[in-house]
PDB file of N, CA, C and O in Angstrom:
ATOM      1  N   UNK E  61      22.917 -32.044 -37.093  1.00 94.00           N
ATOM      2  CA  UNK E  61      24.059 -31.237 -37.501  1.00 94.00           C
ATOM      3  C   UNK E  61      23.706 -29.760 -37.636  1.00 94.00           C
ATOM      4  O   UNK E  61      24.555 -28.911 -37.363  1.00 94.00           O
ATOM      5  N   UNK E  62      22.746 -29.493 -37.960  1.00 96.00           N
ATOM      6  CA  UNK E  62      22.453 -28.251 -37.757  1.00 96.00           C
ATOM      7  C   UNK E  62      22.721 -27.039 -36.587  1.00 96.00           C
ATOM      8  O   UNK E  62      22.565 -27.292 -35.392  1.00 96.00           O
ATOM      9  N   UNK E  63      22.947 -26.315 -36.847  1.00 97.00           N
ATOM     10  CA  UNK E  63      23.128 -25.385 -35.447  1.00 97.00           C
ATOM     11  C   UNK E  63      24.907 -25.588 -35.203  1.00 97.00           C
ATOM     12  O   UNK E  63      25.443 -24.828 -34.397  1.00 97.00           O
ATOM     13  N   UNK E  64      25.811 -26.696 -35.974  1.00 98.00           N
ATOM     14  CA  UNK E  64      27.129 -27.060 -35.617  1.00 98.00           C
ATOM     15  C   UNK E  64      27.906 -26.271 -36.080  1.00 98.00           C
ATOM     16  O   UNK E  64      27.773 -25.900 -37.247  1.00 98.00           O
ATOM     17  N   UNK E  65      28.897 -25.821 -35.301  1.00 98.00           N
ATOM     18  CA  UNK E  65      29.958 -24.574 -36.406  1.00 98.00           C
ATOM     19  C   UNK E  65      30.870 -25.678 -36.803  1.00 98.00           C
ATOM     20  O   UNK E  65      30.857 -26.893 -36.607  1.00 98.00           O
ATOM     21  N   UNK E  66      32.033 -24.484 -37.714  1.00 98.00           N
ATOM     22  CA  UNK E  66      32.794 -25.328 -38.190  1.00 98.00           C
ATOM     23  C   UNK E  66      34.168 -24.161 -38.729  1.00 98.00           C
ATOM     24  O   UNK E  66      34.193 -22.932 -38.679  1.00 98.00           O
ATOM     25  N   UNK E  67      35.049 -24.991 -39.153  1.00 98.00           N
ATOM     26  CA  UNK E  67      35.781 -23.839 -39.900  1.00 98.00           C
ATOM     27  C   UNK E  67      35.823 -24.233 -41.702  1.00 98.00           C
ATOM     28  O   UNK E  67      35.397 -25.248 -42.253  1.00 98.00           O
ATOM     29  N   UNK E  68      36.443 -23.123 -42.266  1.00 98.00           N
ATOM     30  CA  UNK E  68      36.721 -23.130 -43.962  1.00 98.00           C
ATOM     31  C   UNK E  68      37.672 -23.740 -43.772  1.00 98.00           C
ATOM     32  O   UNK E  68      38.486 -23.511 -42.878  1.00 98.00           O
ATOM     33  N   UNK E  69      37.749 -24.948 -44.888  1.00 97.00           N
ATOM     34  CA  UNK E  69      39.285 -25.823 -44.732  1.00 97.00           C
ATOM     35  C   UNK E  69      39.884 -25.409 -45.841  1.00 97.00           C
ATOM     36  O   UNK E  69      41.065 -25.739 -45.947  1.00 97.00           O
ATOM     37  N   UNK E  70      39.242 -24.553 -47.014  1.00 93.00           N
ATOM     38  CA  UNK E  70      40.117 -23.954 -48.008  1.00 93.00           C
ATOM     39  C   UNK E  70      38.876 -22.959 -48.350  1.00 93.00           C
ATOM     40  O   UNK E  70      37.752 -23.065 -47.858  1.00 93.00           O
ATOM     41  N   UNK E  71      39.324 -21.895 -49.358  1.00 95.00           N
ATOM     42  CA  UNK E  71      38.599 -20.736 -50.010  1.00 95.00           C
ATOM     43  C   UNK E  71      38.009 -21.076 -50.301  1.00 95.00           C
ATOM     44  O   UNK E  71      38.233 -22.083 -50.973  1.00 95.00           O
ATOM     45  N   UNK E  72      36.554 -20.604 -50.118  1.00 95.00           N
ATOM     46  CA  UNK E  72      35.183 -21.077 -51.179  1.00 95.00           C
ATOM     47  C   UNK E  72      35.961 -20.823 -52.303  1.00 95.00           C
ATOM     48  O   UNK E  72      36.801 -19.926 -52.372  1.00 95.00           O
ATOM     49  N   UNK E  73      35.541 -22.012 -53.633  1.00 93.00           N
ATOM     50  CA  UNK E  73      35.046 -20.765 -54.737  1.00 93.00           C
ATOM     51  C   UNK E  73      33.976 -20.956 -55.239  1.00 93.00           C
ATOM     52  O   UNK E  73      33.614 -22.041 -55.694  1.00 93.00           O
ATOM     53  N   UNK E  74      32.994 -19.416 -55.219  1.00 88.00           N
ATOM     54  CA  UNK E  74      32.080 -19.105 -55.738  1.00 88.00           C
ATOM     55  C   UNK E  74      31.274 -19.249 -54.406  1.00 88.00           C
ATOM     56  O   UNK E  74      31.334 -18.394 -53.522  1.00 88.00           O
ATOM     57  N   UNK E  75      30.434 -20.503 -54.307  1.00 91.00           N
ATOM     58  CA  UNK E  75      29.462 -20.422 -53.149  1.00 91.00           C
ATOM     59  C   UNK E  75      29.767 -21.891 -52.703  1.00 91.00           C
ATOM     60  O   UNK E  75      28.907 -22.381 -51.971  1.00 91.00           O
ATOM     61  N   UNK E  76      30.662 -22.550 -52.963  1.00 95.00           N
ATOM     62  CA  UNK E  76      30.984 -23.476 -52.359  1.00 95.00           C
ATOM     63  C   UNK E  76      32.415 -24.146 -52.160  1.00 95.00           C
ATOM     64  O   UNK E  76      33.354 -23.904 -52.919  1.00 95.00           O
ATOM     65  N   UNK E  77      32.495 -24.991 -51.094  1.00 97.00           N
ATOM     66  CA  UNK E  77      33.638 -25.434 -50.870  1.00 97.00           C
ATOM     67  C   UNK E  77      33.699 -26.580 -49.122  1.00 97.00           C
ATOM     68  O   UNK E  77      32.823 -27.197 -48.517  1.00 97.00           O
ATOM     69  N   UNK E  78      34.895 -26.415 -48.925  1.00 97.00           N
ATOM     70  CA  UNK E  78      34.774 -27.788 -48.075  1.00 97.00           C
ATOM     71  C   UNK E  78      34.989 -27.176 -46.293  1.00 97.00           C
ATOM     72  O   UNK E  78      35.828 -26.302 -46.073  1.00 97.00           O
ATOM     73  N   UNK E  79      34.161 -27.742 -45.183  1.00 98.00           N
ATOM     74  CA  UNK E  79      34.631 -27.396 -43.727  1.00 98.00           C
ATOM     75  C   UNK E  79      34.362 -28.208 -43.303  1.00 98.00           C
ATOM     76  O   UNK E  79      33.496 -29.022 -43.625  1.00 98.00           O
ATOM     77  N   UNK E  80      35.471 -28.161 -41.958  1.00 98.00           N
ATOM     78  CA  UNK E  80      35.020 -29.202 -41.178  1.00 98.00           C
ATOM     79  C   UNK E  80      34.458 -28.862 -40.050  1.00 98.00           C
ATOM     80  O   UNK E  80      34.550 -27.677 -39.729  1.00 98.00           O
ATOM     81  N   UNK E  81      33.770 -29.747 -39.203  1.00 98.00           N
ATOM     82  CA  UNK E  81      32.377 -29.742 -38.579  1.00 98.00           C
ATOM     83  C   UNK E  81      33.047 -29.945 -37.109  1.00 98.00           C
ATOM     84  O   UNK E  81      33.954 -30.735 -36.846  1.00 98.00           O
ATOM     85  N   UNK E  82      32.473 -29.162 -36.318  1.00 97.00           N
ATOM     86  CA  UNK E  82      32.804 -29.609 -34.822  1.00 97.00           C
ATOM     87  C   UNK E  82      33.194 -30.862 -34.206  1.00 97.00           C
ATOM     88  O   UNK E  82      33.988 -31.097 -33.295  1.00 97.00           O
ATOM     89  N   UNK E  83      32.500 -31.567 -34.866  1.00 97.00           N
ATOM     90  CA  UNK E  83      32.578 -32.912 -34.335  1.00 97.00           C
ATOM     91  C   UNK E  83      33.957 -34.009 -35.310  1.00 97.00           C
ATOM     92  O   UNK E  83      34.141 -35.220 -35.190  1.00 97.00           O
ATOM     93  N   UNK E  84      34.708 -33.023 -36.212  1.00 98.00           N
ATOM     94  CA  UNK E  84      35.781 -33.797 -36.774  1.00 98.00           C
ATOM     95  C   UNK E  84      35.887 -34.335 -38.146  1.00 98.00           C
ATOM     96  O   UNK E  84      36.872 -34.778 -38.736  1.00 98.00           O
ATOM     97  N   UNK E  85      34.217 -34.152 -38.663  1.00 97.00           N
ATOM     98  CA  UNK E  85      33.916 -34.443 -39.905  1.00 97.00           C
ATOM     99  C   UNK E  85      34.161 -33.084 -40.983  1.00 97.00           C
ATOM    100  O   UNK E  85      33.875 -31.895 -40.849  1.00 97.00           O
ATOM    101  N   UNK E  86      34.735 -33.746 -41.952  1.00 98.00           N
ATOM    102  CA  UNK E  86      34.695 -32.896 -43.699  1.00 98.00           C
ATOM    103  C   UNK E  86      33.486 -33.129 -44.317  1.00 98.00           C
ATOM    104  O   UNK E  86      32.919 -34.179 -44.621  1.00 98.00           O
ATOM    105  N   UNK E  87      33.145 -31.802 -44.468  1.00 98.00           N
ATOM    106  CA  UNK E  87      31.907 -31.750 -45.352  1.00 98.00           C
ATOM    107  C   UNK E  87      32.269 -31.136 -46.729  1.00 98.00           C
ATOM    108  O   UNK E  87      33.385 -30.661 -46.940  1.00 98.00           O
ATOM    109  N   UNK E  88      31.132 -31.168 -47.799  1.00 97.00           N
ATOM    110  CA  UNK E  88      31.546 -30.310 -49.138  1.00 97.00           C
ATOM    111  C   UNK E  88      30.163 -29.374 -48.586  1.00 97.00           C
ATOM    112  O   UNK E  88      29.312 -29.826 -47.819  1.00 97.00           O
ATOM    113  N   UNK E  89      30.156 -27.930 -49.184  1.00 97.00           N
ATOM    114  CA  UNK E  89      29.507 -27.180 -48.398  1.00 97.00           C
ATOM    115  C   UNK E  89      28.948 -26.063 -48.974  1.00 97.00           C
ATOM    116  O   UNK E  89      29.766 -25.534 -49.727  1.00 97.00           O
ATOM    117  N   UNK E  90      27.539 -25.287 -48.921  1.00 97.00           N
ATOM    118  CA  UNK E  90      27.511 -24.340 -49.833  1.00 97.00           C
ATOM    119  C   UNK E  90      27.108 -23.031 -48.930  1.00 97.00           C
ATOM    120  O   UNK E  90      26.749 -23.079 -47.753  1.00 97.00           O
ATOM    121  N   UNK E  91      27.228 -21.984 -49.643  1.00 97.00           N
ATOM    122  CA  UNK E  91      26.660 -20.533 -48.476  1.00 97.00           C
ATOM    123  C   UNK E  91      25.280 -21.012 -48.738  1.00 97.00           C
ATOM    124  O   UNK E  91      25.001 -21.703 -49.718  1.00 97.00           O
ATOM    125  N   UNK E  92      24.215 -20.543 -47.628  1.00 96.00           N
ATOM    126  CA  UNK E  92      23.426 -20.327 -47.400  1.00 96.00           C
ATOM    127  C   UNK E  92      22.427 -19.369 -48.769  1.00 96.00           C
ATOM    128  O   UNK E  92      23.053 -18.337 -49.014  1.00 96.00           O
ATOM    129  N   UNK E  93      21.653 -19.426 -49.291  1.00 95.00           N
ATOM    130  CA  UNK E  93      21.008 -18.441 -50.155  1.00 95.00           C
ATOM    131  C   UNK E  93      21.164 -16.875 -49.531  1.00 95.00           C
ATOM    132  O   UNK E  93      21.324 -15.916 -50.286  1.00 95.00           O
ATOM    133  N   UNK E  94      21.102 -16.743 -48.140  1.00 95.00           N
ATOM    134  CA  UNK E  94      20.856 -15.133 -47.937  1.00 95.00           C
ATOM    135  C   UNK E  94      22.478 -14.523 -47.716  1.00 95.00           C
ATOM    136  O   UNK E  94      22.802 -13.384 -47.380  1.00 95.00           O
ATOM    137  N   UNK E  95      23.110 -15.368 -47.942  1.00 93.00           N
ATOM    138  CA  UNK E  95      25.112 -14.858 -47.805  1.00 93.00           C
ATOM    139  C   UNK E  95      25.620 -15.199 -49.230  1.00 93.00           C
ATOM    140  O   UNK E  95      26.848 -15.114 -49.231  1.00 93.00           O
ATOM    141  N   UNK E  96      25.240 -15.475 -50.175  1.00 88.00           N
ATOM    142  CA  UNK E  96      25.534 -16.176 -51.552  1.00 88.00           C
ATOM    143  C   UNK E  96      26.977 -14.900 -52.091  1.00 88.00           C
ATOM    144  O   UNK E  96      27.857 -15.186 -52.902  1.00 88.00           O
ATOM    145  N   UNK E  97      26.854 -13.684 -51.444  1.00 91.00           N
ATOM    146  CA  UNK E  97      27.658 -13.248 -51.670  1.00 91.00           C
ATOM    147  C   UNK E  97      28.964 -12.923 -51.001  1.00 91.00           C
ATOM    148  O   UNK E  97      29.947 -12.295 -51.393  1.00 91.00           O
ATOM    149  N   UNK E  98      28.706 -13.483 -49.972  1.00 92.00           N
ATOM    150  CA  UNK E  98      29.687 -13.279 -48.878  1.00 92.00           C
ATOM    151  C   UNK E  98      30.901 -14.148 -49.502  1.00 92.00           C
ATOM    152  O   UNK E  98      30.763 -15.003 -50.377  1.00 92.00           O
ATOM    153  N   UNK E  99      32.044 -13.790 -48.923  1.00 93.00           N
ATOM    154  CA  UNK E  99      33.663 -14.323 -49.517  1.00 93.00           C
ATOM    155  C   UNK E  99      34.030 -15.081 -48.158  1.00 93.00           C
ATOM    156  O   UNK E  99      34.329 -14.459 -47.139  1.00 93.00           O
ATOM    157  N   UNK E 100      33.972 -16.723 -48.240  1.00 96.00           N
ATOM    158  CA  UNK E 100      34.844 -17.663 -47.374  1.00 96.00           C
ATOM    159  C   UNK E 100      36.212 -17.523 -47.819  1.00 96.00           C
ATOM    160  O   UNK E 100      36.572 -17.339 -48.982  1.00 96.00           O
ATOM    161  N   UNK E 101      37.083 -17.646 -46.594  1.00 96.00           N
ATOM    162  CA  UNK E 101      38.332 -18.095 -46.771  1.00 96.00           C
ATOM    163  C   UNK E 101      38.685 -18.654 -45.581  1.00 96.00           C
ATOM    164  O   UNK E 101      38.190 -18.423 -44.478  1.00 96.00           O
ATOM    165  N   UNK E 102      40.058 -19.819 -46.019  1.00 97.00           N
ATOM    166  CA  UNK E 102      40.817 -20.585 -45.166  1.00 97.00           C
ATOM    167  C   UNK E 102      40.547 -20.063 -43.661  1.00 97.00           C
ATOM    168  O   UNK E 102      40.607 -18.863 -43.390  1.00 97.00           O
ATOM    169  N   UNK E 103      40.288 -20.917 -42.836  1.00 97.00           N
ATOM    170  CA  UNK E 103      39.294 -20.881 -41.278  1.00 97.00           C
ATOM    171  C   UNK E 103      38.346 -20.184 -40.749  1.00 97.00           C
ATOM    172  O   UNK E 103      37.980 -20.125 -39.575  1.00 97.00           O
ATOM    173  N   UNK E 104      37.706 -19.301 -42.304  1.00 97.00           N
ATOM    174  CA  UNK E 104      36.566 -18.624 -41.300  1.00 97.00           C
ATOM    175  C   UNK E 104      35.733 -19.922 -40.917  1.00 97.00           C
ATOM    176  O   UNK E 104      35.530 -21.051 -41.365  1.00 97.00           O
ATOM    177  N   UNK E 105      35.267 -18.919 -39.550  1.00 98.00           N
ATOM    178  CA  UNK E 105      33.822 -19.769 -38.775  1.00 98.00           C
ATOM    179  C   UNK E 105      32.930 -19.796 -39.332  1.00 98.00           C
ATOM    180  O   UNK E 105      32.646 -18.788 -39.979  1.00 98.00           O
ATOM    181  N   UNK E 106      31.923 -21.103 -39.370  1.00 98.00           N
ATOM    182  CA  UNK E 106      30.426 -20.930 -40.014  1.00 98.00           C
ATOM    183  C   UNK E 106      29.587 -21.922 -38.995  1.00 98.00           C
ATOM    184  O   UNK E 106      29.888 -22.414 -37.907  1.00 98.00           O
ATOM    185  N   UNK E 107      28.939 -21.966 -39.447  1.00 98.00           N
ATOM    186  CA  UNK E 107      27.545 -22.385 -38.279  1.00 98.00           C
ATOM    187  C   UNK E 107      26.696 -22.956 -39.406  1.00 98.00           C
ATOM    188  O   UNK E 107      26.381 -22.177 -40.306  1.00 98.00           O
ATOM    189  N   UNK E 108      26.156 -24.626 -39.486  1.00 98.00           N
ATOM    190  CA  UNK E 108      25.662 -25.065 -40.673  1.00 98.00           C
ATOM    191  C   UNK E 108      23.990 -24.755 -40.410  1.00 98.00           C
ATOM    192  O   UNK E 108      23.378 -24.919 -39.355  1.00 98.00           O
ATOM    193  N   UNK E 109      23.612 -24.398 -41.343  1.00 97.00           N
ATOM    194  CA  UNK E 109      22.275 -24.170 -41.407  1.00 97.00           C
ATOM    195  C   UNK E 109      20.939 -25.426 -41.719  1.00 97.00           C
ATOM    196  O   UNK E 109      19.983 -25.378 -40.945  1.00 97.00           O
ATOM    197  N   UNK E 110      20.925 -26.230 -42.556  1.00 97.00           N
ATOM    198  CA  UNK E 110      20.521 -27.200 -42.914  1.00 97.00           C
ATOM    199  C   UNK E 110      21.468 -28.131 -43.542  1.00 97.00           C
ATOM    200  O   UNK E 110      22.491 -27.558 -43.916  1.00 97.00           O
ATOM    201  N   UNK E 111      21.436 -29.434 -43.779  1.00 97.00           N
ATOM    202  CA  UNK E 111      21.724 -30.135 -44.676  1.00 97.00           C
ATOM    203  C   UNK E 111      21.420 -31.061 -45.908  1.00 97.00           C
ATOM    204  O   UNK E 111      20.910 -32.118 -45.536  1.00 97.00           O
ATOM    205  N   UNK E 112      21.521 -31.005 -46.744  1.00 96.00           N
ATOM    206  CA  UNK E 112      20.960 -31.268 -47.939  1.00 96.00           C
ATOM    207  C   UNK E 112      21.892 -32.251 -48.760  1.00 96.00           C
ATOM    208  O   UNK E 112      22.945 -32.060 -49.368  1.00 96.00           O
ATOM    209  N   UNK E 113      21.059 -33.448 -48.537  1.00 97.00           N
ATOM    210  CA  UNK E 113      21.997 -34.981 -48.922  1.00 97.00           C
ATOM    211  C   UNK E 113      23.338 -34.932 -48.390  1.00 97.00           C
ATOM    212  O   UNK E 113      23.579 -34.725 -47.201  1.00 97.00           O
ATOM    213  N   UNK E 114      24.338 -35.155 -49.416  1.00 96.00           N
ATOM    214  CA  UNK E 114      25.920 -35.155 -48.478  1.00 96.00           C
ATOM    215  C   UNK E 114      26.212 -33.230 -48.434  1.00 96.00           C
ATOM    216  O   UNK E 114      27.368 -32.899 -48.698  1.00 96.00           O
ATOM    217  N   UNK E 115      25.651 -32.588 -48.258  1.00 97.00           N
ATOM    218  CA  UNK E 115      26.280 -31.057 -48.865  1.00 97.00           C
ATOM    219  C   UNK E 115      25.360 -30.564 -47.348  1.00 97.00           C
ATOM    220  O   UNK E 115      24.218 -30.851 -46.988  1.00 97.00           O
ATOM    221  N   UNK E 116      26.804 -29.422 -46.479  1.00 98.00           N
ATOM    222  CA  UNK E 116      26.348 -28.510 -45.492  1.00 98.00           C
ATOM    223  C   UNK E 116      25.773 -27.100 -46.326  1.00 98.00           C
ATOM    224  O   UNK E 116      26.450 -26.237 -46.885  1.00 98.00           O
ATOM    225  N   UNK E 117      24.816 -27.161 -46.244  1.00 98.00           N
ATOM    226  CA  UNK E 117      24.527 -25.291 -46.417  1.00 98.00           C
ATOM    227  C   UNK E 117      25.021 -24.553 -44.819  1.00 98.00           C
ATOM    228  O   UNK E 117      24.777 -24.803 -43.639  1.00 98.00           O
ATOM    229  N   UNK E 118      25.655 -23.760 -45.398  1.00 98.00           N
ATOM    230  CA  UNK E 118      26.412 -23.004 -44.268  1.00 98.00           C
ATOM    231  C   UNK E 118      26.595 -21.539 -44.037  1.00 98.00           C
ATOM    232  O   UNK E 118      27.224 -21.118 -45.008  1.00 98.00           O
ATOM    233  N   UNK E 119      26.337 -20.557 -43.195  1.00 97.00           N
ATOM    234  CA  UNK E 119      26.375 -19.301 -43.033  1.00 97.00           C
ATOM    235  C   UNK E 119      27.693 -18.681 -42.144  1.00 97.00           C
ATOM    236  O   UNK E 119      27.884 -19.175 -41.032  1.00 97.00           O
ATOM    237  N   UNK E 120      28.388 -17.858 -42.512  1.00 97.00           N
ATOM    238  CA  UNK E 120      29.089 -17.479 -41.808  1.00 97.00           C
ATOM    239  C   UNK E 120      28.499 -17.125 -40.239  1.00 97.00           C
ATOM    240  O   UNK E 120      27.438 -16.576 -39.942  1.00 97.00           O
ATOM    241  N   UNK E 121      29.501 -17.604 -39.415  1.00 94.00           N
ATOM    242  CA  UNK E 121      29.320 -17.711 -37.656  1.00 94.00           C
ATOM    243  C   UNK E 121      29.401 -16.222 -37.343  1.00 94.00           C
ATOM    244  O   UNK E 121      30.419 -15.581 -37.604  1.00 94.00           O
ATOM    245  N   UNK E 122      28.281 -15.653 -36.761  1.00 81.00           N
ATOM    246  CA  UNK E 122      28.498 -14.197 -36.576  1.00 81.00           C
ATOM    247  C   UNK E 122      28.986 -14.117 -34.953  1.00 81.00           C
ATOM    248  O   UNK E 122      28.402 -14.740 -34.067  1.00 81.00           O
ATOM    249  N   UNK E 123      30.117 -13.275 -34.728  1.00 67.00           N
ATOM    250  CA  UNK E 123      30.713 -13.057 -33.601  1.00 67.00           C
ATOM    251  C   UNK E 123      29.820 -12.361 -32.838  1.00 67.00           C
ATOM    252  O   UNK E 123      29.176 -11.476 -33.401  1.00 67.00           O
ATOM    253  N   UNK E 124      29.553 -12.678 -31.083  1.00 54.00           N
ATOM    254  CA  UNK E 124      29.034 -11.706 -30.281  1.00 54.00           C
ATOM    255  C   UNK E 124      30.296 -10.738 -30.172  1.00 54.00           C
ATOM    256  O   UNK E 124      31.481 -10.920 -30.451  1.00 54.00           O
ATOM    257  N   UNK E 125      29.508  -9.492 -29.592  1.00 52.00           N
ATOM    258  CA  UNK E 125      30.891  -8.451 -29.130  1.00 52.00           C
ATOM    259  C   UNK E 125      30.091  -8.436 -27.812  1.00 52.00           C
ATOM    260  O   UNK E 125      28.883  -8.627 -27.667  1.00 52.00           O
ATOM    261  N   UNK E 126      31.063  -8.155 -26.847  1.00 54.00           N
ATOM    262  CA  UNK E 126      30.460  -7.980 -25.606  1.00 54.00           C
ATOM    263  C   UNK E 126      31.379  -7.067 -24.931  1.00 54.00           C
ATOM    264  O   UNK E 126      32.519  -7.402 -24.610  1.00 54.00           O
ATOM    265  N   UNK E 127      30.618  -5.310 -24.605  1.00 45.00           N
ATOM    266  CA  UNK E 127      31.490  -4.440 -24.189  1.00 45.00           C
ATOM    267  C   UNK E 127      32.451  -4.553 -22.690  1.00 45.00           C
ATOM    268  O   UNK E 127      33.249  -3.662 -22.400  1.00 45.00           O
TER     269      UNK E 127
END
């Protein structure tokens, strides 16, 4: 599962909350330690980083730009 994006299925609050996973699955989910401050909301993209028992640690999906 790692490396899988996903979207926010509702607002974090605080550093956690719930997305679902490419593949169709709901996870419960936390930011990553190095985004702990970053603000999820309803469909941002994330990209799961590890997983830890039932819980995605998750980082926001950073967009390429391509000129």
């Amino acid at each position: 599962l790692q490396g899988m994006q996903g979207r926010v299925t509702a607002d974090f609050s605080g550093d956690t909350g719930y997305v679902r996973l490419a593949n169709g699955e709901t996870w419960t989910a936390r930011l990553a330690p190095e985004h702990e401050t970053t603000t999820l909301r309803e469909g941002d993209r994330v990209v799961v980083t590890r997983i830890d028992g039932a819980t995605a640690e998750v980082a926001p999906h950073e967009r390429s730009t391509t000129s």
